[in-house]
Coordinates of C-alpha atoms in Angstrom, one line a residue:
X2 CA 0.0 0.0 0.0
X3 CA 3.0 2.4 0.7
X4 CA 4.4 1.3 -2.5
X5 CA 1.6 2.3 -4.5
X6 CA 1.0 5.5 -2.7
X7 CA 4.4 7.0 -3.1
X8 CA 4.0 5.4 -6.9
X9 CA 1.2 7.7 -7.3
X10 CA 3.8 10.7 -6.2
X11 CA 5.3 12.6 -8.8
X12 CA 9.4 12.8 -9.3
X13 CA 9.1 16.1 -7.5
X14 CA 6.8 15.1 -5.0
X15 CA 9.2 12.3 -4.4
X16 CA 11.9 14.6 -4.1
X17 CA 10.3 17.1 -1.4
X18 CA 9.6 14.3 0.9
X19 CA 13.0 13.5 0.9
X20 CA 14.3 16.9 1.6
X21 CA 11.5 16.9 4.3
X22 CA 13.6 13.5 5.9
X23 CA 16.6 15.5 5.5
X24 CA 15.6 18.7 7.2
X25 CA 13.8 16.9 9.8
X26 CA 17.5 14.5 10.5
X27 CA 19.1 18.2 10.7
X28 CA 16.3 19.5 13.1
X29 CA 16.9 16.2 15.2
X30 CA 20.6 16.6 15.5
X31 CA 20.7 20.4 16.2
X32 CA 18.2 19.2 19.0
X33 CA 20.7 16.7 20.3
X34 CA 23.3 19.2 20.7
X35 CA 21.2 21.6 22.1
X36 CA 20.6 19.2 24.3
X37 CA 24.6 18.1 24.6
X38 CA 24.5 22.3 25.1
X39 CA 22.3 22.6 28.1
X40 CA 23.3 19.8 29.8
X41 CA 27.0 21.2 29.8
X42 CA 25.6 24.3 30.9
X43 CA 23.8 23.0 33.4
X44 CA 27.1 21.1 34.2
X45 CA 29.1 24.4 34.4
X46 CA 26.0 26.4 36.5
X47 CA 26.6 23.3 39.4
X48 CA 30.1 23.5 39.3
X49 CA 29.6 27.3 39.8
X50 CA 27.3 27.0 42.6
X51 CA 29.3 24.2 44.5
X52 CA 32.3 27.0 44.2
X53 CA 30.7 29.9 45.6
X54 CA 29.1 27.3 48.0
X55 CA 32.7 25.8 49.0
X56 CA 33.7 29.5 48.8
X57 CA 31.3 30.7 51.4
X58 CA 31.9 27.6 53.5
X59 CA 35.5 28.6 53.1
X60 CA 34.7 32.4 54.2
X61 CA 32.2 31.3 57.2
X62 CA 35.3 29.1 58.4
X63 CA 37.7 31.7 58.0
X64 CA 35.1 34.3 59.6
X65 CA 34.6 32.0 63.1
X66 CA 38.1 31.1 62.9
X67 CA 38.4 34.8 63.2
X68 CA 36.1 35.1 66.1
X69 CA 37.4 32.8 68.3
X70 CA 41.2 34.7 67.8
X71 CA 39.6 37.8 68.9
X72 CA 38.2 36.2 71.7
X73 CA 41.5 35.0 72.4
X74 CA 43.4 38.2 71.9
X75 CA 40.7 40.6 70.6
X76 CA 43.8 42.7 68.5
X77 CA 44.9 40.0 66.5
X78 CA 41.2 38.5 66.2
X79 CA 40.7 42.1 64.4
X80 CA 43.6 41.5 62.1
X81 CA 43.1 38.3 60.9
X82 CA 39.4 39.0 60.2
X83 CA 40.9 42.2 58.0
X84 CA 44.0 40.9 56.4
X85 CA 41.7 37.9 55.3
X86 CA 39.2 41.0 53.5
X87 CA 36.5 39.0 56.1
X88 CA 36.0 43.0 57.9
X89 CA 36.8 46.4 56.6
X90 CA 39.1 48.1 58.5
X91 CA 37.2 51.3 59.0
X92 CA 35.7 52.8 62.8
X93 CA 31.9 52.2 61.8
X94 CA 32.4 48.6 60.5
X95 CA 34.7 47.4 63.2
X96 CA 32.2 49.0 65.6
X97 CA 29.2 47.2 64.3
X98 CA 30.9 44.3 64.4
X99 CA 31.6 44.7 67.9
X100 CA 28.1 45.4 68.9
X101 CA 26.0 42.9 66.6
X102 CA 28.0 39.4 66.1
X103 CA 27.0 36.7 68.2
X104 CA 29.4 35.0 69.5
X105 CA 32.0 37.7 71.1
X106 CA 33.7 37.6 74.7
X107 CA 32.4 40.4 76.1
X108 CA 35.6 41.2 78.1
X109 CA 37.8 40.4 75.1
X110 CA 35.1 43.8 73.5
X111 CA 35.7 46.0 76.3
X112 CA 39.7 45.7 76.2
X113 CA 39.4 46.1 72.6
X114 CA 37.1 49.4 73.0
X115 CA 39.6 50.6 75.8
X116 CA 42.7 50.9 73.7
X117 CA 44.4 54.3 73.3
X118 CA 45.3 54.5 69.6
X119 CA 43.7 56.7 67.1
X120 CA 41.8 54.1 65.9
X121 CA 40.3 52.2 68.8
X122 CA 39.3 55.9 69.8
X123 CA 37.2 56.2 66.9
X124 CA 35.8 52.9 66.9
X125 CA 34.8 53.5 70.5
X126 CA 33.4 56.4 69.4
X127 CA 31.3 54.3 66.7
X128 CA 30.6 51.8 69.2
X129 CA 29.1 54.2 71.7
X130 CA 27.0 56.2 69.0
X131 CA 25.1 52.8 67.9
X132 CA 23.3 52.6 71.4
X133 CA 20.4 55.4 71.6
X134 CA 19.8 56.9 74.9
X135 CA 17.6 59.3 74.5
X136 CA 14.7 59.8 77.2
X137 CA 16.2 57.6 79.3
X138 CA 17.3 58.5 82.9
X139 CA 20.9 57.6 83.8
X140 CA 20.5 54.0 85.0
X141 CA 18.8 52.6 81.8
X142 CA 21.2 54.2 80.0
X143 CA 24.2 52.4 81.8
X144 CA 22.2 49.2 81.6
X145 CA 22.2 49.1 78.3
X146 CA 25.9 50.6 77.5
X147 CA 27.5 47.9 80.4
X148 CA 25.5 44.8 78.5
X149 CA 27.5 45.4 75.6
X150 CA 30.5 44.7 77.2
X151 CA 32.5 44.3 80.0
X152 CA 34.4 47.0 81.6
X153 CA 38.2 46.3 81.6
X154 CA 40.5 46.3 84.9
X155 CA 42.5 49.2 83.8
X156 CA 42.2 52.7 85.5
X157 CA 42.8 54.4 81.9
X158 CA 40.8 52.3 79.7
X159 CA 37.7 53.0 82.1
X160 CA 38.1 56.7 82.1
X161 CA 38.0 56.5 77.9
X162 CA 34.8 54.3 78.2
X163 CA 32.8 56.1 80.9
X164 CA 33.9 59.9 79.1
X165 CA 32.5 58.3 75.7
X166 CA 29.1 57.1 77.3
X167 CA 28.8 60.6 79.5
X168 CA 29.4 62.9 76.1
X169 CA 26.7 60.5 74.4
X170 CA 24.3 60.3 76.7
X171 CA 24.6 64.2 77.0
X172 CA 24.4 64.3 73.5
X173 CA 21.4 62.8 73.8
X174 CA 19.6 64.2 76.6
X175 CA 21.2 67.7 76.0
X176 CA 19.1 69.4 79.5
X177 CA 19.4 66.6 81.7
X178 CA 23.0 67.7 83.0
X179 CA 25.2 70.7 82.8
X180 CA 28.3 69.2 81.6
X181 CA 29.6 65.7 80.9
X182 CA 31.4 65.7 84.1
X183 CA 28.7 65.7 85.6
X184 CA 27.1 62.6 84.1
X185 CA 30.9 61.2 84.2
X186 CA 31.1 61.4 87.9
X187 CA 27.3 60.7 88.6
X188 CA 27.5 57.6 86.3
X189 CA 30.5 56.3 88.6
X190 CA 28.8 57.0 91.8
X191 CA 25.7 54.7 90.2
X192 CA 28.2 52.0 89.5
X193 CA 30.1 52.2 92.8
X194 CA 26.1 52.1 94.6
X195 CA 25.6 48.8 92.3
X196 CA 28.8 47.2 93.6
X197 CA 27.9 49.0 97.8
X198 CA 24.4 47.4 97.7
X199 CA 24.7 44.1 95.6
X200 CA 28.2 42.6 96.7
X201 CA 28.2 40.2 99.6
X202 CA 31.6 41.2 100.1
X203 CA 31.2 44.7 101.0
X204 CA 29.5 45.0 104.5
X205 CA 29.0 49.1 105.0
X206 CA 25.9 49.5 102.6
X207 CA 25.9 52.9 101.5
X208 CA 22.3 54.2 102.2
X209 CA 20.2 57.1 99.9
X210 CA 21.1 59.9 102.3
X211 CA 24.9 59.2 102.1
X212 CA 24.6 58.6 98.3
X213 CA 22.9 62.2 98.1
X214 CA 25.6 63.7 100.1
X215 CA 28.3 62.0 97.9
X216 CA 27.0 63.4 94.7
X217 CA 26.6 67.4 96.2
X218 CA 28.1 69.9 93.8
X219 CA 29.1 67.9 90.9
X220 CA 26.6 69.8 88.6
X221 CA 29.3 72.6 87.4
X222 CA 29.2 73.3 91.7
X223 CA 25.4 72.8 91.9
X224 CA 23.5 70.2 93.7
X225 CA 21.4 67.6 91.5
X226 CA 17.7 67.4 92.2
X227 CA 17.0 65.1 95.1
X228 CA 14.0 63.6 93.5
X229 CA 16.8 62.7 90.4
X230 CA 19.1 61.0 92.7
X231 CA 16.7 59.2 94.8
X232 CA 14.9 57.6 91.5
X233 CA 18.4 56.4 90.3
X234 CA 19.1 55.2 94.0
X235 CA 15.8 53.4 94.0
X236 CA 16.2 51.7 90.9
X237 CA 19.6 50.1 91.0
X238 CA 18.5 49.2 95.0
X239 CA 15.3 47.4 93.3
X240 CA 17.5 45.9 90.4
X241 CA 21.2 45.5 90.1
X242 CA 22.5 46.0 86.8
X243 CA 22.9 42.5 84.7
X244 CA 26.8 41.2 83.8
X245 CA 26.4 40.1 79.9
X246 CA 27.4 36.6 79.8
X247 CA 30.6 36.1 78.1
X248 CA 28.8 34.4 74.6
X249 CA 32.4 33.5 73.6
X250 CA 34.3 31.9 77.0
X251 CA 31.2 31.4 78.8
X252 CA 32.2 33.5 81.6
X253 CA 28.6 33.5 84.1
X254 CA 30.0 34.5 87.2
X255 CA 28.6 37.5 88.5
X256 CA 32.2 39.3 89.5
X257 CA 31.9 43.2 88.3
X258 CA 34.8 45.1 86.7
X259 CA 37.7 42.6 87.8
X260 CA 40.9 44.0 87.9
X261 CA 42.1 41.1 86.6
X262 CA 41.3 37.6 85.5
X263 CA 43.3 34.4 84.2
X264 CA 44.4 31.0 84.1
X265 CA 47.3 30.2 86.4
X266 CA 48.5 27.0 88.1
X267 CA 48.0 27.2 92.2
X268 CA 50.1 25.1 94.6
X269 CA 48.0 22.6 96.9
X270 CA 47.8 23.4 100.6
X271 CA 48.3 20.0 102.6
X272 CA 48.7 18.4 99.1
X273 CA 52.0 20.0 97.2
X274 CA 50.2 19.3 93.5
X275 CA 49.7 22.1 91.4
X276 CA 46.1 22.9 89.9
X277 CA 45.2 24.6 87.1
X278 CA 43.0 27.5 88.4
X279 CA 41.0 30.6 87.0
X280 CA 42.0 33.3 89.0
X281 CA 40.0 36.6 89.6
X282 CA 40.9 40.2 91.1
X283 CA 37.8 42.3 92.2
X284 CA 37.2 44.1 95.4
X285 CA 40.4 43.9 97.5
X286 CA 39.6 39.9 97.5
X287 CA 41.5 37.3 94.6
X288 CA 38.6 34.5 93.6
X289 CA 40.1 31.2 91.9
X290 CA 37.2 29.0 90.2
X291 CA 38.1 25.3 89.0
X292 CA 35.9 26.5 85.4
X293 CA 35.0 29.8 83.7
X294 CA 31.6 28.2 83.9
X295 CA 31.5 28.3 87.9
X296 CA 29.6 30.7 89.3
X297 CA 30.9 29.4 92.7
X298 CA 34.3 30.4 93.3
X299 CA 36.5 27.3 95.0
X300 CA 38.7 29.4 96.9
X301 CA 38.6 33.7 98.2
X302 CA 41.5 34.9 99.4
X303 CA 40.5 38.3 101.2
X304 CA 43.9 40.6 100.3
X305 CA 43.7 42.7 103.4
X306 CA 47.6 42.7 105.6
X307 CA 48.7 40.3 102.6
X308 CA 51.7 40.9 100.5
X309 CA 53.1 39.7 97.2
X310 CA 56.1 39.0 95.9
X311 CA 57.8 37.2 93.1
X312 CA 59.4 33.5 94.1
X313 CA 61.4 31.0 93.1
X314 CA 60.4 27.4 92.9
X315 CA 62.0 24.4 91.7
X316 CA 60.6 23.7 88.0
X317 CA 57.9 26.5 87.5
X318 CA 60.3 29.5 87.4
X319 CA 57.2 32.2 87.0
X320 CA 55.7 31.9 90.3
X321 CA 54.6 34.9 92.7
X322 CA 53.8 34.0 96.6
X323 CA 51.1 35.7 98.5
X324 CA 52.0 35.8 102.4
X325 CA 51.6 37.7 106.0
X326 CA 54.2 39.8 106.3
X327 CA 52.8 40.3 110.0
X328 CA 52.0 36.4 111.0
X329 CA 54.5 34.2 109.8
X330 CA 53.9 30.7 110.4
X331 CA 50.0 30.9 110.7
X332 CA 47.5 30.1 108.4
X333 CA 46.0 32.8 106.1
X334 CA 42.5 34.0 106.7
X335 CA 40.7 32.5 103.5
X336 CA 38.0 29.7 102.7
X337 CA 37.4 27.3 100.2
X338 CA 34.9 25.1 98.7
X339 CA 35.2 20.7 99.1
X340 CA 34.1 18.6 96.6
X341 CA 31.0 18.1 98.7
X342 CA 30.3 21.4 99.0
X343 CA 31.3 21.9 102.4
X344 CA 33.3 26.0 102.9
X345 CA 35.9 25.6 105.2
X346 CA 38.7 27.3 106.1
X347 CA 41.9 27.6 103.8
X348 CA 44.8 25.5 104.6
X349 CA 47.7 27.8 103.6
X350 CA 50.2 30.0 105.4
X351 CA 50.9 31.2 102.2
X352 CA 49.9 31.0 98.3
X353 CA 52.0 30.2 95.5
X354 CA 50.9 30.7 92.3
X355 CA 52.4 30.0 89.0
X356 CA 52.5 31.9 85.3
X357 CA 52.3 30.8 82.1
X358 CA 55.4 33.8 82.1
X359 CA 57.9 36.3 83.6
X360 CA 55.5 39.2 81.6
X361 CA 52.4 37.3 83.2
X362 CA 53.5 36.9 86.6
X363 CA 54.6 40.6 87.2
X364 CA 51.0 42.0 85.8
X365 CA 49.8 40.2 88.2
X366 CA 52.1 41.2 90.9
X367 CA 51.8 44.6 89.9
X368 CA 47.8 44.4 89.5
X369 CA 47.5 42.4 93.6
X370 CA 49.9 45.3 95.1
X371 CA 47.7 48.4 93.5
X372 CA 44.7 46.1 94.5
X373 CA 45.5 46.0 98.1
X374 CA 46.5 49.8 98.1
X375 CA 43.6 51.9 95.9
X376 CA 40.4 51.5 94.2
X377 CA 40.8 52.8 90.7
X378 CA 37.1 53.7 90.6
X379 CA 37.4 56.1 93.4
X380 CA 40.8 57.9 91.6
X381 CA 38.9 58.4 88.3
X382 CA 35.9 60.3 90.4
X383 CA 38.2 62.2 92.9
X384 CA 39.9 63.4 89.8
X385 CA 37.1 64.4 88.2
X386 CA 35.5 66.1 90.8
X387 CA 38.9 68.0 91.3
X388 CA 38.7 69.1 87.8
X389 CA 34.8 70.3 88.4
X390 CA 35.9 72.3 91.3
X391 CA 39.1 74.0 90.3
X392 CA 36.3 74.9 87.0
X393 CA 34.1 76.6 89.4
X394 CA 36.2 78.3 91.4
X395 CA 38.1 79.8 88.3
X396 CA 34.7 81.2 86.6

């Protein structure tokens, strides 16, 4: 029946159907290599995304890598992140950076902020100017500013913080105060209160008429309202101010504004072994914790009639010793925590404590002795007030 039919074509008939078969082979094999086409492109599009995938697995890496060496040493955490074009070495960026990634040691942020070079001084200006104080009173504004961080040890890196937060919040709240002295000085006295009323340690509770009193004349030689300083008295009385957690070490013990905190190994009292130890220095007392995740200390050692001094010891040449110069012999007055739970009474006439180094062991010499002798706190305000008055009395 074909047969016949394509008999019944003529020669040119004949001819068109089989130009038709050709074009229609063509048509098929240009479809295959379209085909061929797509699926290599397709191919290539994968290979592209896998890349930028493995790239941005590669940069997130790289990015907490970076993270955890600024929580290690926050200077070089900085450096890495910006030598490895992760953070843009400018105030605003490193400033945002240091106010909204997760995942920062909050101590490791405030001895960053409190460095002295141009640049630190601008990103702690940055730093500052992204919290917004306005219409609140003093103590919200402090209770925001000291979650972002914690406040370093050092005398000089505290001044820079608390004279950033008192020209913002003035800047702010431009008629609350006459000068940033005076929210300088009031803003320490509100701390101080918070560490008076809220530290177990500290026995002479300083009440809302001495508080007044203390705080008479510091606004340019002008008393501050009463109702003012009662309300701030009231509120940190009815809520202490909240210690961020340390997101990147951990760090939940409640211990405000330590002079000083680290690992070092201590000596055993009845047992001579040494222990690995995290040691902090707040409020004339040095705390040692068996983990940064204690909120128990093991062991306080109250630093009142002790001295320090550097010591030799057979195999761990970085050691300091903590002693009596006044009772030789007799036990030092401190307490520590057993296994069980039991606080009893420490078993050492003195303490010897080890360094990781000779640069270690003398900051921490140096950081006990001024510890024992002054409250850098109380400086910063007596200087300031100093400054207020000698102001007054010129004008």
């Amino acid at each position: 029946m074909t047969e016949s039919y394509h008999t019944d074509l003529t020669a040119e008939e004949q001819m068109e159907i089989e130009r038709l078969k050709m074009h229609k082979q063509i048509l098929l094999e240009d479809i295959e290599k379209l085909k061929n086409q797509i699926e290599n492109v397709m191919a290539d599009i994968q290979d592209f995304k896998s890349a930028e995938d493995n790239k941005m697995l590669e940069r997130e890496k790289r990015f907490c890598s970076g993270k955890k060496k600024f929580n290690m040493d926050p200077k070089k955490g900085i450096k890495y992140l910006v030598d490895n074009e992760l953070l843009d070495w400018k105030p605003e960026r490193v400033a945002e950076f240091l106010y909204k990634e997760e995942g920062l040691n909050k101590t490791a942020i405030g001895d960053f902020l409190g460095e002295r070079e141009d640049m630190h001084l601008q990103i702690l200006k940055a730093f500052v100017e992204l919290h917004e104080f306005s219409d609140l009173n003093l103590v919200q504004a402090l209770r925001q500013f000291l979650w972002s961080f914690r406040l370093p040890g050092e005398a000089q890196k505290i001044d820079r913080m608390m004279e950033a937060f008192a020209t913002r919040y003035c800047n702010c709240n431009a008629n609350v105060f006459q000068s940033t002295d005076t929210c300088y000085i009031l803003s320490f006295a509100i701390i101080m209160l918070n560490t008076s009323l809220h530290n177990p340690n500290v026995k002479d509770k300083t009440s809302l008429e001495r508080f007044i009193s203390m705080n008479r004349g510091i606004n340019n030689g002008q008393d501050l309202p009463n109702e003012l300083l009662t309300n701030l008295y009231n509120s940190i009385r009815n809520e202490p101010f909240k210690i961020p957690e340390d997101d990147g070490n951990d760090l939940t013990h409640t211990f405000f504004n330590p002079e000083r905190e680290g690992w070092l190994l201590k000596l055993g009292g009845r047992v001579k072994t040494w222990k690995r130890r995290w040691f902090i220095l707040t409020d004339n007392c040095l705390y040692y914790f068996e983990y940064t995740t204690d909120k128990e200390p093991r062991g306080i050692i109250p630093l009142e009639n002790l001295c320090v001094r550097e010591v030799m010891f057979p195999r761990k040449p970085y050691c300091l010793e903590l002693y009596n110069p006044n009772s030789q012999g007799q036990k030092i007055k401190a307490c520590k925590t057993e296994t069980d739970g039991r606080v009893v009474e420490g078993k050492h006439q003195s303490y010897t404590i080890c360094a990781a180094s000779a640069e270690e062991r003398d900051e921490w010499i140096e950081s006990i002795r001024a510890s024992i002798t002054k409250d850098p706190f109380y400086d910063l305000v007596s200087t300031r007030k100093k400054k207020v008055i000698n102001t007054v009395t010129e004008n």
